[in-house]
């Protein structure tokens, strides 16, 4: 029997307990041993839960119990999740997590502690919810020089944008619906301001390029500024607006950004709707590969958490020799996003007084109160130098 502990009995924590219990028979057949939930750590009590007798309030009960071999940190937030994970790894327990904030911020430290203690730190559920992305990119594509990753990495914002595109609902109505359905983070700004996507693309940058772009170096913009007018203009141009996390290698440097993007209908990411996520990876041997599926929700996310538990449990008696360690990219190794070329959608409140010809601008809308163009491939720096009026800018993919 392999004992595990769950840190945090929220949506993903309870989903993980549910999957481990419901699929116990097939999981024990696959692992070759039964997986037993010994403890669930939470500040609250859950007297009506079938797991009520597993609840503990003191993390040290778990850390000091040598029978616990695997901890699933499903608490969210940086603290005390980092400290608890670090204590568990130092006590010789492997840790799995869905916590993208901790992985993006403290991944280098936690992977190092795991390596030093011959245990594993796995985080498949931290990006793309239930979609396998971390393992496939980190293991199955290692023969490739990966040049670019673009992803719809946040289910809540994709749901909101889909409602705006298909149902012409305004942003607030669509956000309220996303919250009702339990997609949004506790604080929806993590979703709508792009912070959640920023953490996920930071993690993917480390998986794809071997070094982490620190989240504070990822230029991040959310979807609050997207209007129904932009949605209509995008459609006119043959594109759908998506919140895209992008990490790309250019001239030996890495650039990462998150911004609302006009994704042309020829790009497979443009058809990804509702809460679904998609990650498009380009490798020099394989070309484009896309991962698609449910990027949020209790059981999809638990699916990835439990898969990591199963992987660790299956090889528990084997020596650990594959733990990856990450470094952070330094400022010299990062290309600021405003130097990254792309076509740009620009919208002005009125027709700008000067000529946009030097940007190769194609006019999309020419109304008295709104003027929109799509430029040639230029940097945002070039746009800023050319244009003196206030404008909304979105990348084109
Ligand atoms: N709030 C996140 C989303 C949950 O909407 O995608 C999964 O990270």
Coordinates of C-alpha atoms and ligand atoms in Angstrom, one line a residue:
X1 CA 0.0 0.0 0.0
X2 CA 1.3 3.5 -0.9
X3 CA 0.1 6.3 1.4
X4 CA -0.6 9.7 0.0
X5 CA -1.6 13.0 1.6
X6 CA -3.6 15.8 0.0
X7 CA -2.9 19.4 0.9
X8 CA -6.1 21.4 0.4
X9 CA -9.6 20.0 0.1
X10 CA -11.0 22.5 -2.3
X11 CA -12.2 21.9 -5.9
X12 CA -9.1 20.0 -7.1
X13 CA -8.4 18.4 -3.8
X14 CA -11.8 16.9 -3.5
X15 CA -11.7 15.9 -7.2
X16 CA -8.4 14.1 -6.6
X17 CA -9.9 12.2 -3.6
X18 CA -12.9 11.3 -5.8
X19 CA -10.8 10.0 -8.7
X20 CA -8.5 8.1 -6.4
X21 CA -11.5 6.4 -4.7
X22 CA -13.7 5.9 -7.8
X23 CA -10.9 4.4 -9.9
X24 CA -9.1 2.7 -7.0
X25 CA -9.3 -0.8 -8.6
X26 CA -7.9 0.1 -12.0
X27 CA -5.3 2.4 -10.3
X28 CA -4.0 -0.4 -8.1
X29 CA -3.9 -2.8 -11.0
X30 CA -1.8 -0.2 -13.0
X31 CA 0.5 0.6 -10.1
X32 CA 0.7 -2.9 -8.7
X33 CA -0.2 -1.6 -5.2
X34 CA -3.1 0.1 -3.6
X35 CA -3.0 3.9 -3.2
X36 CA -4.4 5.0 0.1
X37 CA -5.3 8.5 1.1
X38 CA -4.0 8.7 4.6
X39 CA -4.4 12.4 5.3
X40 CA -6.2 15.5 3.9
X41 CA -4.8 18.8 5.2
X42 CA -7.2 21.7 5.4
X43 CA -8.0 24.5 7.9
X44 CA -11.7 23.5 7.7
X45 CA -13.5 20.3 8.9
X46 CA -15.8 18.4 6.6
X47 CA -18.1 16.4 8.9
X48 CA -20.4 15.3 6.1
X49 CA -17.7 14.2 3.7
X50 CA -16.8 10.5 3.3
X51 CA -13.2 11.7 3.8
X52 CA -14.0 13.4 7.2
X53 CA -11.8 11.1 9.2
X54 CA -8.8 11.9 7.0
X55 CA -8.8 15.6 7.7
X56 CA -5.9 17.0 9.7
X57 CA -5.1 20.7 10.4
X58 CA -1.3 20.4 11.1
X59 CA 1.0 19.8 8.2
X60 CA 3.6 18.4 10.6
X61 CA 1.5 15.3 11.2
X62 CA 2.1 14.5 7.5
X63 CA 5.7 15.7 7.2
X64 CA 6.7 13.6 10.2
X65 CA 4.9 10.5 9.1
X66 CA 7.4 8.3 7.2
X67 CA 4.5 6.2 5.8
X68 CA 3.4 9.1 3.5
X69 CA 5.4 8.8 0.3
X70 CA 3.5 11.2 -2.0
X71 CA 1.9 14.6 -1.2
X72 CA -0.5 16.3 -3.6
X73 CA -0.3 20.1 -3.0
X74 CA -3.6 21.4 -4.3
X75 CA -3.9 24.5 -2.1
X76 CA -3.4 27.3 -4.5
X77 CA -1.4 30.5 -3.8
X78 CA 2.3 30.8 -3.1
X79 CA 2.3 30.6 0.6
X80 CA 2.2 28.3 2.6
X81 CA 2.1 26.0 -0.5
X82 CA 5.8 26.6 -1.2
X83 CA 6.9 26.0 2.4
X84 CA 4.7 22.9 2.7
X85 CA 6.0 21.4 -0.6
X86 CA 9.5 22.2 0.3
X87 CA 9.1 20.6 3.7
X88 CA 7.6 17.5 2.2
X89 CA 10.4 17.1 -0.4
X90 CA 13.1 17.6 2.3
X91 CA 11.3 14.8 4.3
X92 CA 11.8 12.5 1.3
X93 CA 8.3 12.6 -0.1
X94 CA 7.5 13.2 -3.7
X95 CA 5.1 16.1 -4.4
X96 CA 2.6 16.6 -7.2
X97 CA 0.7 19.8 -7.8
X98 CA -1.8 21.7 -9.9
X99 CA -0.5 25.0 -8.4
X100 CA 0.9 27.1 -11.4
X101 CA 1.7 30.0 -9.1
X102 CA 4.1 28.0 -7.1
X103 CA 5.6 26.2 -10.1
X104 CA 6.1 29.4 -12.1
X105 CA 7.5 31.3 -9.1
X106 CA 9.4 28.7 -7.2
X107 CA 9.9 25.8 -9.7
X108 CA 13.7 26.2 -9.9
X109 CA 14.0 26.0 -6.0
X110 CA 11.5 23.1 -5.7
X111 CA 13.0 21.0 -8.5
X112 CA 16.5 21.5 -6.9
X113 CA 15.2 20.4 -3.5
X114 CA 13.6 17.4 -5.1
X115 CA 16.8 16.5 -6.9
X116 CA 18.8 16.9 -3.7
X117 CA 16.5 14.6 -1.9
X118 CA 16.1 11.9 -4.6
X119 CA 12.4 12.5 -4.9
X120 CA 10.2 13.9 -7.6
X121 CA 8.2 17.1 -8.1
X122 CA 5.6 16.8 -10.9
X123 CA 3.1 19.4 -12.0
X124 CA 1.2 18.1 -15.1
X125 CA -2.0 19.7 -13.8
X126 CA -0.5 23.1 -13.6
X127 CA -0.9 23.8 -17.3
X128 CA -3.9 22.8 -19.4
X129 CA -5.8 21.2 -16.6
X130 CA -6.5 17.6 -17.7
X131 CA -4.7 17.9 -21.0
X132 CA -1.3 16.2 -21.1
X133 CA 1.1 18.9 -22.1
X134 CA 4.0 19.0 -19.7
X135 CA 5.0 15.3 -20.1
X136 CA 4.5 15.2 -23.9
X137 CA 6.5 18.4 -24.5
X138 CA 9.1 17.6 -21.9
X139 CA 9.5 13.9 -22.9
X140 CA 8.1 13.0 -26.3
X141 CA 9.3 16.1 -28.2
X142 CA 12.8 16.2 -26.8
X143 CA 14.3 15.2 -30.2
X144 CA 13.1 18.7 -31.4
X145 CA 14.5 22.1 -31.3
X146 CA 11.3 23.8 -30.1
X147 CA 11.0 27.3 -31.5
X148 CA 7.6 28.5 -30.5
X149 CA 4.7 27.7 -28.2
X150 CA 1.3 29.5 -28.4
X151 CA -1.5 28.6 -26.2
X152 CA -5.0 29.3 -25.1
X153 CA -4.2 28.4 -21.5
X154 CA -7.1 29.8 -19.5
X155 CA -10.6 28.3 -19.7
X156 CA -12.4 31.2 -18.0
X157 CA -11.2 33.8 -20.4
X158 CA -11.8 31.5 -23.4
X159 CA -15.3 30.9 -22.1
X160 CA -15.9 34.7 -21.7
X161 CA -14.5 35.5 -25.2
X162 CA -16.6 32.7 -26.8
X163 CA -19.7 34.2 -25.2
X164 CA -18.7 37.6 -26.5
X165 CA -18.1 36.2 -30.0
X166 CA -21.0 33.7 -30.4
X167 CA -23.7 35.3 -28.1
X168 CA -22.7 38.9 -28.2
X169 CA -22.8 39.1 -24.4
X170 CA -20.9 41.8 -22.7
X171 CA -17.8 41.0 -20.6
X172 CA -19.5 41.3 -17.2
X173 CA -22.4 39.0 -18.0
X174 CA -20.0 36.4 -19.4
X175 CA -17.7 36.6 -16.4
X176 CA -20.6 36.1 -14.0
X177 CA -21.6 33.0 -15.9
X178 CA -18.0 31.7 -15.8
X179 CA -17.9 32.2 -12.1
X180 CA -21.2 30.4 -11.6
X181 CA -19.9 27.4 -13.5
X182 CA -16.9 27.3 -11.2
X183 CA -14.3 28.0 -13.9
X184 CA -12.9 31.3 -12.6
X185 CA -10.3 31.5 -9.9
X186 CA -11.4 32.8 -6.5
X187 CA -10.2 36.2 -7.5
X188 CA -11.2 36.5 -11.2
X189 CA -8.5 39.0 -11.9
X190 CA -6.0 36.2 -12.0
X191 CA -8.0 34.9 -15.0
X192 CA -9.2 38.1 -16.8
X193 CA -6.0 40.1 -16.3
X194 CA -3.9 37.3 -17.8
X195 CA -2.0 36.4 -14.6
X196 CA -3.0 32.7 -14.7
X197 CA -2.0 32.5 -18.4
X198 CA 1.3 34.3 -17.6
X199 CA 2.2 31.7 -15.0
X200 CA 1.3 28.9 -17.4
X201 CA 3.3 30.2 -20.4
X202 CA 6.3 30.8 -18.0
X203 CA 6.1 27.1 -17.1
X204 CA 5.8 26.1 -20.7
X205 CA 8.8 28.2 -21.6
X206 CA 10.9 26.2 -19.1
X207 CA 9.6 22.9 -20.5
X208 CA 10.2 24.0 -24.1
X209 CA 13.5 25.9 -23.8
X210 CA 15.0 24.4 -20.6
X211 CA 15.0 27.7 -18.8
X212 CA 12.2 29.6 -17.1
X213 CA 11.1 33.0 -18.1
X214 CA 10.3 34.5 -14.7
X215 CA 6.6 35.5 -14.6
X216 CA 7.5 39.1 -13.9
X217 CA 9.4 39.2 -17.2
X218 CA 6.3 38.0 -19.2
X219 CA 4.6 41.1 -20.6
X220 CA 1.0 40.4 -19.6
X221 CA -2.3 42.0 -20.7
X222 CA -5.8 40.5 -20.0
X223 CA -9.1 40.7 -21.8
X224 CA -10.9 43.6 -19.9
X225 CA -10.2 46.0 -22.7
X226 CA -11.7 43.7 -25.4
X227 CA -14.9 45.2 -26.7
X228 CA -17.7 43.8 -28.9
X229 CA -16.4 46.2 -31.6
X230 CA -13.0 44.4 -31.5
X231 CA -14.8 41.1 -31.7
X232 CA -16.7 42.2 -34.8
X233 CA -13.5 43.7 -36.4
X234 CA -11.7 40.5 -35.8
X235 CA -14.4 38.5 -37.6
X236 CA -14.3 41.0 -40.5
X237 CA -10.6 40.3 -40.8
X238 CA -11.2 36.5 -40.6
X239 CA -10.0 35.9 -37.1
X240 CA -11.3 35.3 -33.5
X241 CA -10.0 37.1 -30.5
X242 CA -8.2 34.7 -28.0
X243 CA -6.1 35.3 -25.0
X244 CA -2.8 33.8 -26.2
X245 CA 0.3 33.0 -24.1
X246 CA 3.3 33.0 -26.4
X247 CA 6.9 31.9 -25.8
X248 CA 9.2 32.1 -28.8
X249 CA 13.0 31.8 -29.4
X250 CA 14.4 34.5 -31.6
X251 CA 18.1 35.0 -32.3
X252 CA 19.1 33.0 -29.3
X253 CA 16.8 34.9 -26.9
X254 CA 13.4 34.0 -25.5
X255 CA 10.4 36.3 -25.6
X256 CA 7.2 35.6 -23.7
X257 CA 4.0 37.5 -23.6
X258 CA 0.3 37.2 -22.8
X259 CA -2.2 39.4 -24.8
X260 CA -5.5 39.3 -26.5
X261 CA -4.7 38.2 -30.0
X262 CA -6.5 38.1 -33.4
X263 CA -6.1 34.4 -34.3
X264 CA -6.8 33.9 -38.0
X265 CA -9.3 31.2 -38.8
X266 CA -6.6 29.3 -40.7
X267 CA -4.8 28.7 -37.3
X268 CA -6.3 25.7 -35.4
X269 CA -6.3 27.7 -32.1
X270 CA -9.0 30.0 -33.5
X271 CA -11.6 27.2 -33.3
X272 CA -11.0 26.4 -29.7
X273 CA -14.1 27.5 -27.8
X274 CA -15.6 27.7 -24.3
X275 CA -13.6 26.4 -21.4
X276 CA -11.3 24.3 -23.7
X277 CA -7.6 25.0 -23.9
X278 CA -5.2 24.4 -26.8
X279 CA -1.4 24.5 -27.0
X280 CA 0.3 24.7 -30.3
X281 CA 4.0 23.8 -30.3
X282 CA 6.4 24.1 -33.2
X283 CA 9.4 21.8 -33.3
X284 CA 12.0 21.7 -36.0
X285 CA 11.5 17.9 -36.7
X286 CA 7.8 17.5 -36.1
X287 CA 6.4 20.8 -37.3
X288 CA 3.2 21.9 -35.6
X289 CA 1.7 19.8 -32.8
X290 CA -1.5 20.7 -31.0
X291 CA -2.8 19.6 -27.6
X292 CA -6.5 20.2 -26.9
X293 CA -8.9 19.5 -24.1
X294 CA -10.5 20.6 -20.9
X295 CA -8.2 23.1 -19.3
X296 CA -10.1 23.7 -16.1
X297 CA -12.6 22.0 -13.8
X298 CA -12.6 19.6 -10.9
X299 CA -12.3 16.2 -12.5
X300 CA -10.2 17.1 -15.6
X301 CA -7.6 18.7 -13.3
X302 CA -7.8 15.8 -10.9
X303 CA -7.2 13.5 -13.8
X304 CA -3.7 15.1 -14.3
X305 CA -3.0 15.2 -10.6
X306 CA -3.8 11.5 -10.2
X307 CA -1.7 10.6 -13.3
X308 CA 1.3 12.2 -11.7
X309 CA 0.6 10.3 -8.4
X310 CA 0.4 7.0 -10.4
X311 CA 3.6 7.7 -12.2
X312 CA 5.5 8.3 -9.0
X313 CA 3.8 5.4 -7.3
X314 CA 4.7 3.0 -10.2
X315 CA 8.4 3.8 -9.9
X316 CA 8.6 4.4 -6.2
X317 CA 11.1 1.6 -5.6
X318 CA 13.3 2.8 -8.5
X319 CA 16.1 5.3 -7.9
X320 CA 15.2 8.8 -9.1
X321 CA 17.6 9.9 -11.8
X322 CA 15.6 12.0 -14.2
X323 CA 14.7 15.0 -12.1
X324 CA 15.0 18.1 -14.3
X325 CA 16.4 21.3 -12.7
X326 CA 15.5 24.7 -14.0
X327 CA 17.4 27.9 -14.2
X328 CA 15.8 31.3 -14.7
X329 CA 16.6 33.2 -17.9
X330 CA 18.6 36.3 -17.2
X331 CA 17.6 39.7 -18.6
X332 CA 20.3 39.3 -21.3
X333 CA 18.7 36.1 -22.5
X334 CA 15.2 37.6 -22.7
X335 CA 13.9 39.6 -25.7
X336 CA 11.4 42.2 -24.5
X337 CA 7.9 41.6 -26.0
X338 CA 7.8 45.1 -27.6
X339 CA 10.8 44.0 -29.7
X340 CA 9.0 40.9 -31.0
X341 CA 7.7 41.4 -34.5
X342 CA 4.2 40.5 -35.4
X343 CA 1.2 41.9 -37.4
X344 CA -0.8 44.2 -35.1
X345 CA -4.5 45.1 -34.9
X346 CA -4.7 48.8 -33.9
X347 CA -8.0 50.5 -33.0
X348 CA -8.3 54.3 -32.5
X349 CA -11.3 56.3 -31.2
X350 CA -11.1 58.3 -34.4
X351 CA -9.1 58.2 -37.6
X352 CA -5.6 59.2 -36.7
X353 CA -4.3 62.5 -38.2
X354 CA -1.1 61.0 -39.6
X355 CA -0.4 58.4 -42.2
X356 CA -0.1 54.8 -41.1
X357 CA 1.4 53.7 -44.4
X358 CA 4.9 53.1 -43.0
X359 CA 3.3 50.3 -40.9
X360 CA 1.7 48.8 -44.0
X361 CA -1.7 49.3 -42.4
X362 CA -4.7 47.6 -43.9
X363 CA -8.0 49.4 -42.9
X364 CA -10.5 47.1 -41.2
X365 CA -13.0 49.7 -39.9
X366 CA -13.5 53.4 -40.8
X367 CA -16.3 54.8 -38.7
X368 CA -16.5 58.3 -37.2
X369 CA -16.0 56.9 -33.7
X370 CA -13.7 53.9 -34.4
X371 CA -10.9 53.3 -36.9
X372 CA -9.1 50.0 -37.0
X373 CA -6.2 48.7 -39.1
X374 CA -4.0 45.6 -39.2
X375 CA -0.3 46.4 -39.8
X376 CA 2.5 44.4 -41.5
X377 CA 5.0 42.6 -39.4
X378 CA 6.5 45.2 -37.1
X379 CA 7.4 45.6 -33.4
X380 CA 5.2 47.4 -31.0
X381 CA 8.1 49.8 -30.5
X382 CA 7.8 50.7 -34.2
X383 CA 4.1 51.3 -33.7
X384 CA 4.7 53.4 -30.7
X385 CA 7.2 55.6 -32.5
X386 CA 4.9 56.0 -35.5
X387 CA 1.6 56.6 -33.8
X388 CA 1.1 59.5 -31.4
X389 CA -2.7 58.9 -30.6
X390 CA -4.0 56.5 -27.9
X391 CA -4.8 53.1 -29.4
X392 CA -5.7 49.6 -28.6
X393 CA -3.2 47.0 -29.9
X394 CA -3.6 43.3 -30.3
X395 CA -1.2 40.8 -31.9
X396 CA -2.3 38.9 -35.0
X397 CA -1.5 35.2 -35.2
Ligands
LIG1 N1 -9.1 29.5 -13.7 C1 -8.3 28.6 -14.5 C2 -8.9 28.6 -15.9 C3 -8.4 27.2 -13.9 O1 -9.9 29.2 -16.1 O2 -8.3 28.0 -16.8 C4 -7.3 26.3 -14.4 O3 -6.0 26.7 -14.2

